[in-house]
Coordinates of N, CA and C in Angstrom, one line a residue:
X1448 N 7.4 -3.3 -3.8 CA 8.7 -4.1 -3.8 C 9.8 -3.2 -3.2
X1449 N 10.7 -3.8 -2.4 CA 11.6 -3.4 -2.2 C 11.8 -2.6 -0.6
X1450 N 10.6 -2.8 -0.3 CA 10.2 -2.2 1.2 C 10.5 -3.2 2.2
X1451 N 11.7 -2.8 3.1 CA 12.1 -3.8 4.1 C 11.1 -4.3 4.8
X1452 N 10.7 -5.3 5.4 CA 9.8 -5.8 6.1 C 10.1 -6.1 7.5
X1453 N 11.7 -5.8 7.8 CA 12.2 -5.3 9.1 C 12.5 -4.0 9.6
X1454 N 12.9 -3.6 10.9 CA 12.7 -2.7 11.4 C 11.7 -2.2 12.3
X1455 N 11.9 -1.6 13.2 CA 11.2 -0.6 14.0 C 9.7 0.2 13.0
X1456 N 10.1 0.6 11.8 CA 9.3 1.3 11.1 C 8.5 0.5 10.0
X1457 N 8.9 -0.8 10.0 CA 8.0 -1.4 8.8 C 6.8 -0.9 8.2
X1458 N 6.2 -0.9 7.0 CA 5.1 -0.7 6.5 C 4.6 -2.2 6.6
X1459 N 2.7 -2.0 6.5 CA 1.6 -2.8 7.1 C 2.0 -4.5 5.9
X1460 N 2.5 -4.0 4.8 CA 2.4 -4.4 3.3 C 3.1 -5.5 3.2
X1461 N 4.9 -5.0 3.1 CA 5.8 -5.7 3.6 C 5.5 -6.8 4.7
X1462 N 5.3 -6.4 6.0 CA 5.1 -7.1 7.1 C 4.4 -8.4 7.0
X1463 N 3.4 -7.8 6.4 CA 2.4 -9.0 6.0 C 3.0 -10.1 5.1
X1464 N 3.4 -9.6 4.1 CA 3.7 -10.4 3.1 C 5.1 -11.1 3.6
X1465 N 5.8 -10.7 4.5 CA 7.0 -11.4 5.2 C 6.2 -12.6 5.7
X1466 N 5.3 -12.2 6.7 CA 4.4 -13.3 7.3 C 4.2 -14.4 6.6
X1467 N 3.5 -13.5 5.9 CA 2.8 -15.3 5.0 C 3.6 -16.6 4.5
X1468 N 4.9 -15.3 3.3 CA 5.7 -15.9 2.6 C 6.5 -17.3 4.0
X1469 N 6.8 -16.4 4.7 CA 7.2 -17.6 6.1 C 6.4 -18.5 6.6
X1470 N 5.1 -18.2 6.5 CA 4.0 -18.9 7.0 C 3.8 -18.9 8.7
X1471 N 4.1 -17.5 8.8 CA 3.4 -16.9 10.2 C 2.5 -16.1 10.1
X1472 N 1.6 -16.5 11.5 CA 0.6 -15.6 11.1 C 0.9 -14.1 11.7
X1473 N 0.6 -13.2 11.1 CA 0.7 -11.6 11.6 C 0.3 -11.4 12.7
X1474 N 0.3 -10.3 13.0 CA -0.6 -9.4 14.6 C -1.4 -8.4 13.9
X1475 N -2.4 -8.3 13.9 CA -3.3 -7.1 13.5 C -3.6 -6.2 14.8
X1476 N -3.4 -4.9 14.8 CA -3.9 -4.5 15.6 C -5.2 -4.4 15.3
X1477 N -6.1 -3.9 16.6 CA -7.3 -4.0 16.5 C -8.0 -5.3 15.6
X1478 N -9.4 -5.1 15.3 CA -10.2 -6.3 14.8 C -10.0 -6.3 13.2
X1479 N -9.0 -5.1 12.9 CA -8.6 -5.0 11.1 C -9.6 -4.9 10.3
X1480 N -10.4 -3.9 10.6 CA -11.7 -2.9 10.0 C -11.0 -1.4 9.8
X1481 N -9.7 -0.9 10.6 CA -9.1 0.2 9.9 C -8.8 0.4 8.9
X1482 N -9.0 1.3 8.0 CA -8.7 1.2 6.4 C -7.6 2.4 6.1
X1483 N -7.3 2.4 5.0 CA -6.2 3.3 4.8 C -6.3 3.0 3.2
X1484 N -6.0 4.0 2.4 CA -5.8 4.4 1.1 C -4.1 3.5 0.7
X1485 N -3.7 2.8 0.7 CA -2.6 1.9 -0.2 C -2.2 2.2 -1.6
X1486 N -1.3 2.9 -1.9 CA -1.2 2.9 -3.5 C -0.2 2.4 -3.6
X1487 N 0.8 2.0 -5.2 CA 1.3 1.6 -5.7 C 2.0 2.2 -6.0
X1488 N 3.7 2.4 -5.8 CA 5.1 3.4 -6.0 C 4.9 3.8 -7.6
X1489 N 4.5 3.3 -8.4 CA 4.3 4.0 -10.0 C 3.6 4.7 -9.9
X1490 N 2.3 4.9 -8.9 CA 1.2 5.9 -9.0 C 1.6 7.2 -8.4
X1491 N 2.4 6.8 -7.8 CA 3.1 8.2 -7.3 C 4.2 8.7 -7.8
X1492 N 5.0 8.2 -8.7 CA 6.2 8.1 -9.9 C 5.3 9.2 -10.7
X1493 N 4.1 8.2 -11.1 CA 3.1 9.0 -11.9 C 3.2 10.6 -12.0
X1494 N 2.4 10.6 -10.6 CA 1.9 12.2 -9.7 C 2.9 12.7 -9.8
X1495 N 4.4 12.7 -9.5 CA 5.7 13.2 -9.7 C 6.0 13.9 -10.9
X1496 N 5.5 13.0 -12.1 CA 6.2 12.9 -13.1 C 5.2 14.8 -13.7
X1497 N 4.0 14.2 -13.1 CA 3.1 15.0 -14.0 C 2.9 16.4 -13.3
X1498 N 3.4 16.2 -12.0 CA 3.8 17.6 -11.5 C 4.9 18.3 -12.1
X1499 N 5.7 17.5 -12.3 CA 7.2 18.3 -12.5 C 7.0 18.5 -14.4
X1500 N 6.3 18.3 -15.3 CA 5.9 18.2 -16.5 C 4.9 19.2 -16.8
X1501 N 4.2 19.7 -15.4 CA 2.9 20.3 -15.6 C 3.1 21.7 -16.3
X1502 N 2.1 21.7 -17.6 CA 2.2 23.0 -18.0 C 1.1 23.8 -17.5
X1503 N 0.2 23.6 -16.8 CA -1.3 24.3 -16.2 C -0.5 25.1 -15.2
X1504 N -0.3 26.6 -14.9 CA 0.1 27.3 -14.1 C -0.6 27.0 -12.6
X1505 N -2.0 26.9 -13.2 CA -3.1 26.3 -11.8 C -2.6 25.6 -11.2
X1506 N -1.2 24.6 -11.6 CA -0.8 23.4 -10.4 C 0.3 23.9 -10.0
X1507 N 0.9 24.8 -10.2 CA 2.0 25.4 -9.6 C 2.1 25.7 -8.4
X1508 N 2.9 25.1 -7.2 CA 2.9 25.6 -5.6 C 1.7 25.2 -5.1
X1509 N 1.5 23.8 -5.6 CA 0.0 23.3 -4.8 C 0.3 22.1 -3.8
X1510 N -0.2 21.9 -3.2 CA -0.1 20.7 -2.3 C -1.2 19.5 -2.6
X1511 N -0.7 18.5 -3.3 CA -1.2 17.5 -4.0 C -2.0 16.4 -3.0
X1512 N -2.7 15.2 -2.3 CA -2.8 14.1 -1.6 C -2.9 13.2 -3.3
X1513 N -1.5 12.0 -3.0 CA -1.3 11.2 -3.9 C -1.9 10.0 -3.2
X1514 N -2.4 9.5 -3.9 CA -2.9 7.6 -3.5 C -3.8 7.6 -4.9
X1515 N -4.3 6.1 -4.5 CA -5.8 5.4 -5.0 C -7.0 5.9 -5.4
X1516 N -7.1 6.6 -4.1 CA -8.7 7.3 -4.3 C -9.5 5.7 -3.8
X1517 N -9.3 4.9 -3.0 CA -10.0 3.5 -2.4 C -9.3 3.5 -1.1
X1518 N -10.2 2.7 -0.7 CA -10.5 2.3 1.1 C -10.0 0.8 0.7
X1519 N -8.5 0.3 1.7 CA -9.1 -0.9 2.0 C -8.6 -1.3 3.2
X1520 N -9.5 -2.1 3.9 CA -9.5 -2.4 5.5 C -8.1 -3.6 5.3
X1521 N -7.5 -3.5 6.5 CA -6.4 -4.6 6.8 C -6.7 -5.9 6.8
X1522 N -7.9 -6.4 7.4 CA -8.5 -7.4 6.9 C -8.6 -7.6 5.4
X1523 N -8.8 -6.6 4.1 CA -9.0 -6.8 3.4 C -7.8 -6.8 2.8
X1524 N -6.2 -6.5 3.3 CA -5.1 -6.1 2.6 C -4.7 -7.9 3.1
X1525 N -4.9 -8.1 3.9 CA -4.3 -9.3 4.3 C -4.9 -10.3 3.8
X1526 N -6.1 -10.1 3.2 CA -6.9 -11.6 2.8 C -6.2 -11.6 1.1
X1527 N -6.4 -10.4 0.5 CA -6.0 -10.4 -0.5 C -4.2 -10.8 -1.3
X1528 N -3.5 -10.6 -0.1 CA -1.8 -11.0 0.5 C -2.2 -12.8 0.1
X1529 N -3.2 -12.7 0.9 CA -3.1 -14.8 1.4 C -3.4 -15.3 0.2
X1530 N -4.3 -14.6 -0.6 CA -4.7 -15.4 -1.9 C -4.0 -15.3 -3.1
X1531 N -3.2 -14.3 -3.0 CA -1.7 -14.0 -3.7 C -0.8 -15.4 -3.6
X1532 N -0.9 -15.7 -2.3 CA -0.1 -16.8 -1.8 C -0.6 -18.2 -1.6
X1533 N -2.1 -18.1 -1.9 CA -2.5 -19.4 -1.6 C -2.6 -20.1 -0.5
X1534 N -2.3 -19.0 0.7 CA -2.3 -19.3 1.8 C -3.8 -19.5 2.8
X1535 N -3.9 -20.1 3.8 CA -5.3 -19.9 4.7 C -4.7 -20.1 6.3
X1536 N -3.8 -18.8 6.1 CA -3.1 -18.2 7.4 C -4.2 -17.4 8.2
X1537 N -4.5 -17.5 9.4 CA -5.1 -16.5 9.8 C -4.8 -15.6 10.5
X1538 N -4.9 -14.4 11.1 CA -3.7 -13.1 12.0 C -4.5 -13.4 12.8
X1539 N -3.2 -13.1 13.7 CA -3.4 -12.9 15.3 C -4.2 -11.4 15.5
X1540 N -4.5 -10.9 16.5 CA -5.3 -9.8 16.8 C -4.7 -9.1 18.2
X1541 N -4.4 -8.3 17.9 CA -3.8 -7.4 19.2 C -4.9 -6.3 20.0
X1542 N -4.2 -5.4 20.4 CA -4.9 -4.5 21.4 C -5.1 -3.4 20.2
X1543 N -6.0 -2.5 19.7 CA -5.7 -1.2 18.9 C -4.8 -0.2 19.6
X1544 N -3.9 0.5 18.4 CA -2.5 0.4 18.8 C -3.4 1.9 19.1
X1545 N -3.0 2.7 20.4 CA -3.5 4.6 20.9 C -3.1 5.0 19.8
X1546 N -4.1 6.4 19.7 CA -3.6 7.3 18.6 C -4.3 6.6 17.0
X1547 N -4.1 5.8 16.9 CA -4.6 5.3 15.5 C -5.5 5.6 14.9
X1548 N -5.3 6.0 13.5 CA -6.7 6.9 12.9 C -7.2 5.5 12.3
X1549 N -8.7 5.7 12.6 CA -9.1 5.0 12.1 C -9.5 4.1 10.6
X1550 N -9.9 5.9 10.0 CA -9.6 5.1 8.7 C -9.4 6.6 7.8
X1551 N -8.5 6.6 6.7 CA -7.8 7.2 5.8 C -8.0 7.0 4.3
X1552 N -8.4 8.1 4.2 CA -8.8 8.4 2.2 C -9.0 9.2 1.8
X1553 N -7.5 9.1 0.9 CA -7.2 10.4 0.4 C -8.3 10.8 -1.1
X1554 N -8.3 12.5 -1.1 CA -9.1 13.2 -2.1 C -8.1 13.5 -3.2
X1555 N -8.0 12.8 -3.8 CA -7.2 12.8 -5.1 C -7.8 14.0 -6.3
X1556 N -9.0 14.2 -6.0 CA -9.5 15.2 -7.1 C -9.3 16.1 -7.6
X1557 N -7.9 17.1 -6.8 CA -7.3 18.2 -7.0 C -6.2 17.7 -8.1
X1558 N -5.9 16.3 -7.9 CA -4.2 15.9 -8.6 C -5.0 15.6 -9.7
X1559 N -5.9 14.9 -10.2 CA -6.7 14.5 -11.0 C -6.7 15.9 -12.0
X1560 N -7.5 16.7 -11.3 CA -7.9 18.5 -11.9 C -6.9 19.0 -12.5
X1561 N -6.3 19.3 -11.5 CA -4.7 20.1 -12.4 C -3.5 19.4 -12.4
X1562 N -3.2 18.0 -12.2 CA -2.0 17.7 -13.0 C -2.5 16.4 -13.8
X1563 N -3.6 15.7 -14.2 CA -4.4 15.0 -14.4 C -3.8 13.4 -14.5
X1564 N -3.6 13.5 -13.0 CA -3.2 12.2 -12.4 C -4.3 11.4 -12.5
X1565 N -3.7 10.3 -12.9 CA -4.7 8.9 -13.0 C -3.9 7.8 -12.8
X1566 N -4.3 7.8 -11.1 CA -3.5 6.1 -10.9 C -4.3 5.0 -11.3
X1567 N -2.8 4.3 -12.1 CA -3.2 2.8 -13.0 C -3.0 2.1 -12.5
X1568 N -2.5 1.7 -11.1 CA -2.1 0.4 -10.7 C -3.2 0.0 -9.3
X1569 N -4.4 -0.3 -9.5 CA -4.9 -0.9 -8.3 C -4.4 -1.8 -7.0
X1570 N -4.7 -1.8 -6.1 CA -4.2 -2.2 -4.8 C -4.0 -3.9 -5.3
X1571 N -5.1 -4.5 -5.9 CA -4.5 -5.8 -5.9 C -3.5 -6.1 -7.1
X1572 N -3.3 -5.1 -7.8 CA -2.6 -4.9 -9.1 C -1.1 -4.6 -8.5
X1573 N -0.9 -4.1 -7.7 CA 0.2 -3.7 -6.9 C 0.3 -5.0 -5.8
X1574 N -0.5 -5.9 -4.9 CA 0.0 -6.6 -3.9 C 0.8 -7.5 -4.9
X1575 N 0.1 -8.3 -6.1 CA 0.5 -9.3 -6.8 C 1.9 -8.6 -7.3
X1576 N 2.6 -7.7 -8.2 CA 3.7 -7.5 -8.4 C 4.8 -7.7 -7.0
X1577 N 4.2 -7.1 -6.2 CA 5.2 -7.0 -4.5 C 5.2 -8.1 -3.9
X1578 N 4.5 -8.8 -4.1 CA 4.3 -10.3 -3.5 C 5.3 -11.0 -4.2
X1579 N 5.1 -11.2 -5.9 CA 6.0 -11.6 -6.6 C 7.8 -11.6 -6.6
X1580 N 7.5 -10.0 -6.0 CA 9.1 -9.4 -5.9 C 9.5 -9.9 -4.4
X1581 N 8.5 -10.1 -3.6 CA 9.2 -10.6 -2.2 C 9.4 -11.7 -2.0
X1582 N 8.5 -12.5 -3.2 CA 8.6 -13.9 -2.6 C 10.2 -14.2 -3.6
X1583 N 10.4 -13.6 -4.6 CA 11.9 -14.2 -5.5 C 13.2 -13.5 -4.3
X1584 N 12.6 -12.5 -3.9 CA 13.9 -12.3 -3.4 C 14.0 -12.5 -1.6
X1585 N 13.4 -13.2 -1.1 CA 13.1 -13.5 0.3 C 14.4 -13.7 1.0
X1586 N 15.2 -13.9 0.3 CA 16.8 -14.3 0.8 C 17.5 -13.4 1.5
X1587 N 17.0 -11.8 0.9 CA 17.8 -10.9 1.6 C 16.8 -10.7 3.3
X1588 N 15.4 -11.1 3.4 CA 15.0 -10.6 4.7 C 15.1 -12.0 5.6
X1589 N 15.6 -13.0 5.4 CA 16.2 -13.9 6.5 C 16.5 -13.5 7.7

């Protein structure tokens, strides 16, 4: 929630969920088999919290990877978007954009170890709250 869905810099999440809520269909780059680790802004509130809290000296001066610990392909971020919405939008498909990593997933097992992070909000546990929050306030991305 709360992630513009305009701009030059948009996130994948937003964008999407602007789409639908309007009932356009998106651009995917590539055939949307790229995956990327997605978490939810409490899960990383979380990781914050329990770094800055941490009494294990072990986690002191470490460099953390915060997410999910899950893969989900764009195809799968956006199917899950539509059924939030009840929609049967389908995305357009572009050129894969150069440079693009394929696919991303993060090793959370250090943050787990020593600051004993445990993200609670799963990816669809998170679209449905952000979907909720974009579709009440849609007024401001007009």
């Amino acid at each position: 929630p709360h992630q513009s869905p305009k701009g030059a810099y948009a996130a994948v999440i937003p964008l999407f969920m602007d789409a639908v809520i309007n009932n356009e269909a998106p651009t995917i780059n590539g055939d949307g088999n790229f995956s990327r680790d997605f978490t939810y802004v409490a899960n990383v509130v979380q990781a914050n919290m329990k770094a800055l809290f941490a009494e294990n000296t072990e986690a002191e001066n470490q460099v953390y990877n915060v997410a999910f610990g899950e893969s989900t392909t764009l195809l799968e971020l956006f199917d899950a978007i539509k059924k939030e919405a009840g929609s049967d939008l389908q995305p357009n498909h572009g050129p894969f954009r150069v440079g693009d990593i394929p696919h991303s997933l993060a090793d959370v097992s250090k943050a787990k170890k020593l600051l004993n992070y445990d993200p609670k909000i799963s990816v669809q546990e998170g679209l449905k709250v952000a979907f909720n929050w974009y579709k009440a306030n849609r007024k401001y991305f007009l």
